[in-house]
Coordinates of C-alpha atoms in Angstrom, one line a residue:
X27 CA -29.3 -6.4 23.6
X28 CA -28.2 -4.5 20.2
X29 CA -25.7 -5.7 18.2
X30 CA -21.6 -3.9 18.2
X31 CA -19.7 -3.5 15.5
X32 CA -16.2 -2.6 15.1
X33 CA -13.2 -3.0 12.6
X34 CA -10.1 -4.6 13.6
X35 CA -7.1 -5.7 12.6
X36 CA -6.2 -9.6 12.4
X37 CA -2.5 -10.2 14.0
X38 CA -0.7 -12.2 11.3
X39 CA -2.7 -11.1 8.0
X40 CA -3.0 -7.6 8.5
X41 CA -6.9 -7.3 7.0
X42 CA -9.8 -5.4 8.1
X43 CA -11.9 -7.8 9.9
X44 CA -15.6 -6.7 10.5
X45 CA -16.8 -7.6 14.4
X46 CA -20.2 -8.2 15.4
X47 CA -21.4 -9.4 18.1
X48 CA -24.4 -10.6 20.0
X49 CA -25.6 -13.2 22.2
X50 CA -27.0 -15.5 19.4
X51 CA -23.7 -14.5 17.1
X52 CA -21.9 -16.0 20.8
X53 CA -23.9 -18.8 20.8
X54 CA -23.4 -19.9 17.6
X55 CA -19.7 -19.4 17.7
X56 CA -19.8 -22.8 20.2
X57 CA -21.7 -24.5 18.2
X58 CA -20.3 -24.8 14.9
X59 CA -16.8 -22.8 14.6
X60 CA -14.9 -25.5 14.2
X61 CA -17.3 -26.8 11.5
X62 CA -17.4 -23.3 9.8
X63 CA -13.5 -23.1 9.8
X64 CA -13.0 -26.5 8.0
X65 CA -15.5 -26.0 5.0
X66 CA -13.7 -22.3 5.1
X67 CA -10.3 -23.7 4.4
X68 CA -11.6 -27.1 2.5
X69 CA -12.8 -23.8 0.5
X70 CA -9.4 -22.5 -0.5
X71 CA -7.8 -26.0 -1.6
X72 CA -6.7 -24.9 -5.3
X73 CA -7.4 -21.3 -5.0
X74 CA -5.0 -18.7 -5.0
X75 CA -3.6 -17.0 -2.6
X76 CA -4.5 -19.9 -0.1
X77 CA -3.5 -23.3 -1.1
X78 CA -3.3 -26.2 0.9
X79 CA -2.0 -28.4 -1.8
X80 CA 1.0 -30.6 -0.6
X81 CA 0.8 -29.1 3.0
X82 CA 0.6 -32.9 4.8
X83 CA 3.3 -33.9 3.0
X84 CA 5.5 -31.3 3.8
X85 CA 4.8 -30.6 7.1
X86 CA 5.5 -34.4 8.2
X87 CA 8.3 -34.6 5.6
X88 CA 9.9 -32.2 8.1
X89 CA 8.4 -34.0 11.1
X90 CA 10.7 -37.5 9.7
X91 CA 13.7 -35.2 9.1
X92 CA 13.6 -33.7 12.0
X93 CA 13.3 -37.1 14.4
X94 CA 16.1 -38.4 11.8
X95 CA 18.2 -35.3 12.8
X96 CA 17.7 -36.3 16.6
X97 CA 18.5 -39.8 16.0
X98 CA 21.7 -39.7 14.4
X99 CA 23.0 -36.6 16.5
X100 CA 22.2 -39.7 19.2
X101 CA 24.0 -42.5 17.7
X102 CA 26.9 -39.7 17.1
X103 CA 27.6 -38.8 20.4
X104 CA 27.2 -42.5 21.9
X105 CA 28.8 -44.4 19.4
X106 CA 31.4 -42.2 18.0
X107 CA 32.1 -39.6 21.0
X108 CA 32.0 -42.1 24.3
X109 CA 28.1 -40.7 25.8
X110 CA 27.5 -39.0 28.3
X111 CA 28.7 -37.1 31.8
X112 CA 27.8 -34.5 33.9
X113 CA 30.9 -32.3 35.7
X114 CA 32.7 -35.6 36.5
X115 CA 34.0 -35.8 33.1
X116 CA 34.0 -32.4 30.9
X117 CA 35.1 -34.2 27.6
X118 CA 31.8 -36.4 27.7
X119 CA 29.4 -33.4 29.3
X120 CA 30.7 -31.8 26.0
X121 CA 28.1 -34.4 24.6
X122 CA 25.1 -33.1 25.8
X123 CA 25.7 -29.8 23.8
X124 CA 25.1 -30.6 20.4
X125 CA 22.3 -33.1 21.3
X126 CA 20.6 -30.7 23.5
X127 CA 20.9 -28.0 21.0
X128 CA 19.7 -30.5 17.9
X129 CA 16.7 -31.1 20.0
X130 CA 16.1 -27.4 21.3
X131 CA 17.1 -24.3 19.0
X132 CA 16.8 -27.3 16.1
X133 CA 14.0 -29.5 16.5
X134 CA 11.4 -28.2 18.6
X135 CA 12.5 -24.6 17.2
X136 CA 10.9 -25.6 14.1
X137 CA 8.2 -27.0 15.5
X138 CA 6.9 -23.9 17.6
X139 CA 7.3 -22.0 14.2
X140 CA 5.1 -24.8 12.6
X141 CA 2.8 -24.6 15.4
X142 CA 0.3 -21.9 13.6
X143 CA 0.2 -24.2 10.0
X144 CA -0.9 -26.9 11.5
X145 CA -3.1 -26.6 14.5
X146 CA -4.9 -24.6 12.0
X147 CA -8.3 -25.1 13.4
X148 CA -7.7 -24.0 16.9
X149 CA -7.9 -21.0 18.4
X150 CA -6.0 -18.4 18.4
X151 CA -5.5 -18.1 22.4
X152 CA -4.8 -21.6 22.6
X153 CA -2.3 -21.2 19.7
X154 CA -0.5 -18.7 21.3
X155 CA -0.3 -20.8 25.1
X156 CA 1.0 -24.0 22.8
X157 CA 3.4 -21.7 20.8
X158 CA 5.0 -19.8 24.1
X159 CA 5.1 -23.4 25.7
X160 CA 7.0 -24.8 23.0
X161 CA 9.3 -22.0 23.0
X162 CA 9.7 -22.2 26.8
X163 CA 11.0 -25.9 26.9
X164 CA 13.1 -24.9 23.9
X165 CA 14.8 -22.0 26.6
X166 CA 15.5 -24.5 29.4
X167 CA 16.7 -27.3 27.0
X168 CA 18.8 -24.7 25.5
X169 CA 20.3 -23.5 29.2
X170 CA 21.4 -26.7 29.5
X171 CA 22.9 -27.3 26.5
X172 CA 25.0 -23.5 27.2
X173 CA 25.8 -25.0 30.5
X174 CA 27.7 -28.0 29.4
X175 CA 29.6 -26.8 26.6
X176 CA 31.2 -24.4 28.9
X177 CA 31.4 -26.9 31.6
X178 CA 33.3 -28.7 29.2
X179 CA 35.6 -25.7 28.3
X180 CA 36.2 -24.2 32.3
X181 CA 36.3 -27.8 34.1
X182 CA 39.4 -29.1 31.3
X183 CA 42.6 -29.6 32.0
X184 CA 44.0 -26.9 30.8
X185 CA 41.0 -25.2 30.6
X186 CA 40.0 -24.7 27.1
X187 CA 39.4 -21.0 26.0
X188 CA 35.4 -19.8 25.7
X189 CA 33.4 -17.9 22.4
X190 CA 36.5 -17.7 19.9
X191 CA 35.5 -19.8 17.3
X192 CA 32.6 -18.5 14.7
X193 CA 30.5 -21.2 15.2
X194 CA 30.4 -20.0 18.9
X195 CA 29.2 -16.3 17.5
X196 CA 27.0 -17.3 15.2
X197 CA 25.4 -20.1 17.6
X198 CA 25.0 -17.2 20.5
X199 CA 23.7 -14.9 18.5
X200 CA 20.9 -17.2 17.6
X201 CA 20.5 -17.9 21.4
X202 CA 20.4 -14.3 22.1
X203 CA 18.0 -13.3 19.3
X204 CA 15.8 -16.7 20.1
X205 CA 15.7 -14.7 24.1
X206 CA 14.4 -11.4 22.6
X207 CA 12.1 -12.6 20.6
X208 CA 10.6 -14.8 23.0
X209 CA 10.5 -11.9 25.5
X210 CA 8.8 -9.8 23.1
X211 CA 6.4 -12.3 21.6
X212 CA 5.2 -13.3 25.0
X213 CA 5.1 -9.6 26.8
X214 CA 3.1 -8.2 22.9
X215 CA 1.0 -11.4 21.9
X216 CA 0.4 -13.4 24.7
X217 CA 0.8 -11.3 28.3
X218 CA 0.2 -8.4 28.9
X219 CA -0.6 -7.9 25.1
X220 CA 0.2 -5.0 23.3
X221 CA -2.9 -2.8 21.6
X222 CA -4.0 -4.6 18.4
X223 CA -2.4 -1.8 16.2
X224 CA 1.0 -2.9 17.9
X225 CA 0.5 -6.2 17.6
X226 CA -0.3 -6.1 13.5
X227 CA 2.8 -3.8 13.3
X228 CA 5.2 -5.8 15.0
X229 CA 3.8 -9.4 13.5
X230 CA 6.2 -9.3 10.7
X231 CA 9.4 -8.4 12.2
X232 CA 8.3 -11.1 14.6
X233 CA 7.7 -13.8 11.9
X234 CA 11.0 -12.5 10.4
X235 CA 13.4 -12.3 13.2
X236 CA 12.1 -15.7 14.0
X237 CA 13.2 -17.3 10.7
X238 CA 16.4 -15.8 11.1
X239 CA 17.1 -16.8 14.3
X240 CA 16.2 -20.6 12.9
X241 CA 18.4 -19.9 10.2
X242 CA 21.2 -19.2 12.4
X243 CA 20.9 -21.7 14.5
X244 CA 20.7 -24.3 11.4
X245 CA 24.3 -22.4 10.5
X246 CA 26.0 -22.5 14.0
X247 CA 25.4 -26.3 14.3
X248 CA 26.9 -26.6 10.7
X249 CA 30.1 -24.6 11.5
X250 CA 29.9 -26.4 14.8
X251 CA 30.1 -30.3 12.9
X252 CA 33.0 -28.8 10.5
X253 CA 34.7 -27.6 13.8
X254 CA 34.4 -30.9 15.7
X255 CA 35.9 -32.9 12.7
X256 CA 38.5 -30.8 12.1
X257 CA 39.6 -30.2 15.9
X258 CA 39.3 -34.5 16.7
X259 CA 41.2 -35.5 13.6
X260 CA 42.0 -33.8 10.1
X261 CA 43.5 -37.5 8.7
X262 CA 40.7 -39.7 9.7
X263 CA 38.0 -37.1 8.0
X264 CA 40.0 -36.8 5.1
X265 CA 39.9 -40.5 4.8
X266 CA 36.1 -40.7 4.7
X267 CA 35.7 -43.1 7.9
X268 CA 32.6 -43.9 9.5
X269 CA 32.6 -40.8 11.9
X270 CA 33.0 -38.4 9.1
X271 CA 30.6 -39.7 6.8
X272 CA 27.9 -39.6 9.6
X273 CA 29.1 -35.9 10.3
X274 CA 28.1 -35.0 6.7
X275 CA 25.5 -37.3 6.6
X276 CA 24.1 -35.1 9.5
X277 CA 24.9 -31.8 7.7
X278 CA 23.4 -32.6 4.7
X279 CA 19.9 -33.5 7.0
X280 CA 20.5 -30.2 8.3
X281 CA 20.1 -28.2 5.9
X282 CA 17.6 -30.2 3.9
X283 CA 15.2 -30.2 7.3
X284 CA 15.9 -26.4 7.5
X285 CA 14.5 -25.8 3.7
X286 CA 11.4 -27.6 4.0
X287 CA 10.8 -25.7 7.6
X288 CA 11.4 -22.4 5.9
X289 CA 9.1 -23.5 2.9
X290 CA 6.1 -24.8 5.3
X291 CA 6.4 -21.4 7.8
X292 CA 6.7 -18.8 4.6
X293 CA 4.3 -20.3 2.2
X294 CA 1.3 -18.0 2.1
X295 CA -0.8 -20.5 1.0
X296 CA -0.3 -22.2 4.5
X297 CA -0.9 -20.0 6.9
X298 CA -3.7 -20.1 9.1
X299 CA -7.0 -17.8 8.6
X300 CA -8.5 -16.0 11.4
X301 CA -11.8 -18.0 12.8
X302 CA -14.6 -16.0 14.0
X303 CA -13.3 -16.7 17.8
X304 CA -10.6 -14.5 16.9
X305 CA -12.8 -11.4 16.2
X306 CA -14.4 -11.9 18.6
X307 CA -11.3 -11.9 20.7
X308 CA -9.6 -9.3 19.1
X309 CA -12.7 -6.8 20.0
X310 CA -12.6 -8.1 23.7
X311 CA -9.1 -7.1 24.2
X312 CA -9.2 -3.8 22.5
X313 CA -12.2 -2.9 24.6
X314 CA -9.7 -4.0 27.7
X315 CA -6.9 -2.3 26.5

């Protein structure tokens, strides 16, 4: 059998990528991609425009904040706000908002952007099922999290008023731009999948919008601290007691967590480079498409 050649386009680079294939290029593929990839990127350590200097550190820098972030957002709403409730008690349900949302359009939001740094050496299907998987348990947990705070608003008495704060803005809009982008990511990436000249067109307002949407979601849960200190009791945070301290301590996590996130997703040097399993792939779907 003769051997095809064809020129593609890699998803998140953007580079011609020369295809060929045959049954001992297949074959070979099994064997040793894996190997091939690491010496390939052990390669690029100290090179420009690939760098993988300081990458381990950073990543599970993040990793710490990030578990930190949970943790004291958890010792908040125990300690300091009474726990937890379901409908029975709308001032405690309140609770599982921000530690839903911490662990959903937060935590595990940064990870699924992380996803593609560090599973570096996998491939690019599997990257995508891990990355839409992540992004589906961040949905749910972030239903749920929607779904108590206005439990907590409709079931008070009186009932407390719904989206008129900023924080409430800026926190849907993240929700709703987190919804479109996973919509589009999965139905142009993952399933169906879009034509590969799509897909390399629409990889960087995907990368983007998904920054943003982080970025937005690090700023709703800041306006959303400020707003829960200032609504439970201006005196006591002006007096620096325990509960405010931990409020800013949280804050100042936050946004420390969302730099190195930001740093380990947009630094060039880390992202991942295409194995040969990907040509390979990206010639199989443009034959199917």
């Amino acid at each position: 059998m003769g051997d095809t050649v064809d020129y593609m386009l890699d998803d998140e680079h953007q580079q011609p990528l020369l295809v060929n294939q045959s049954e001992d290029d297949e074959e070979e593929i099994e064997v040793s991609s894996i190997d091939r990839r690491r010496r390939t990127m052990d390669s690029t350590i100290g090179t420009d425009p690939r760098d993988l200097e300081g990458f381990t550190f950073f990543y599970w820098l993040a990793q710490g904040l990030g578990v930190l972030l949970v943790v004291l957002v958890g010792i908040w709403t125990t300690h300091y706000r009474g726990g937890f409730a379901w409908s029975s008690d709308p001032k405690l349900e309140f609770n599982w908002h921000p530690m839903l949302m911490t662990i959903g359009m937060i935590f595990m939001y940064a990870n699924g952007m992380m996803l593609f740094r560090y599973m570096r050496y996998h491939r690019k299907r599997q990257l995508k099922v891990f990355h839409a998987t992540c992004h589906t348990l961040t949905f749910l947990v972030t239903v749920i999290a929607l779904c108590a705070a206005f439990d907590s608003h409709n079931l008070a008495i009186p009932p407390i008023p719904n989206l008129y704060t900023l924080h409430s803005w800026i926190g849907l809009t993240a929700v709703i731009l987190f919804c479109c982008q996973f919509v589009v990511g999965f139905s142009t990436f993952l399933f169906p999948g879009a034509k590969q000249s799509l897909r390399a067109a629409l990889m960087p307002v995907h990368r983007y919008f998904g920054m943003l949407g982080f970025v937005l979601s690090i700023a709703a849960a800041l306006m959303g601290l400020l707003e829960k200190a200032i609504f439970t009791s201006v005196p006591a945070y002006q007096r620096m007691e325990g509960e405010g301290l931990l409020m800013n301590f949280i804050g100042v996590v936050l946004v420390i967590f969302a730099a190195v996130v930001i740093y380990v997703v947009s630094n060039f040097g880390y992202r991942r480079i295409p194995m040969s399993e990907d040509e390979t792939l990206l010639t199989t779907e443009s034959q199917m498409g």
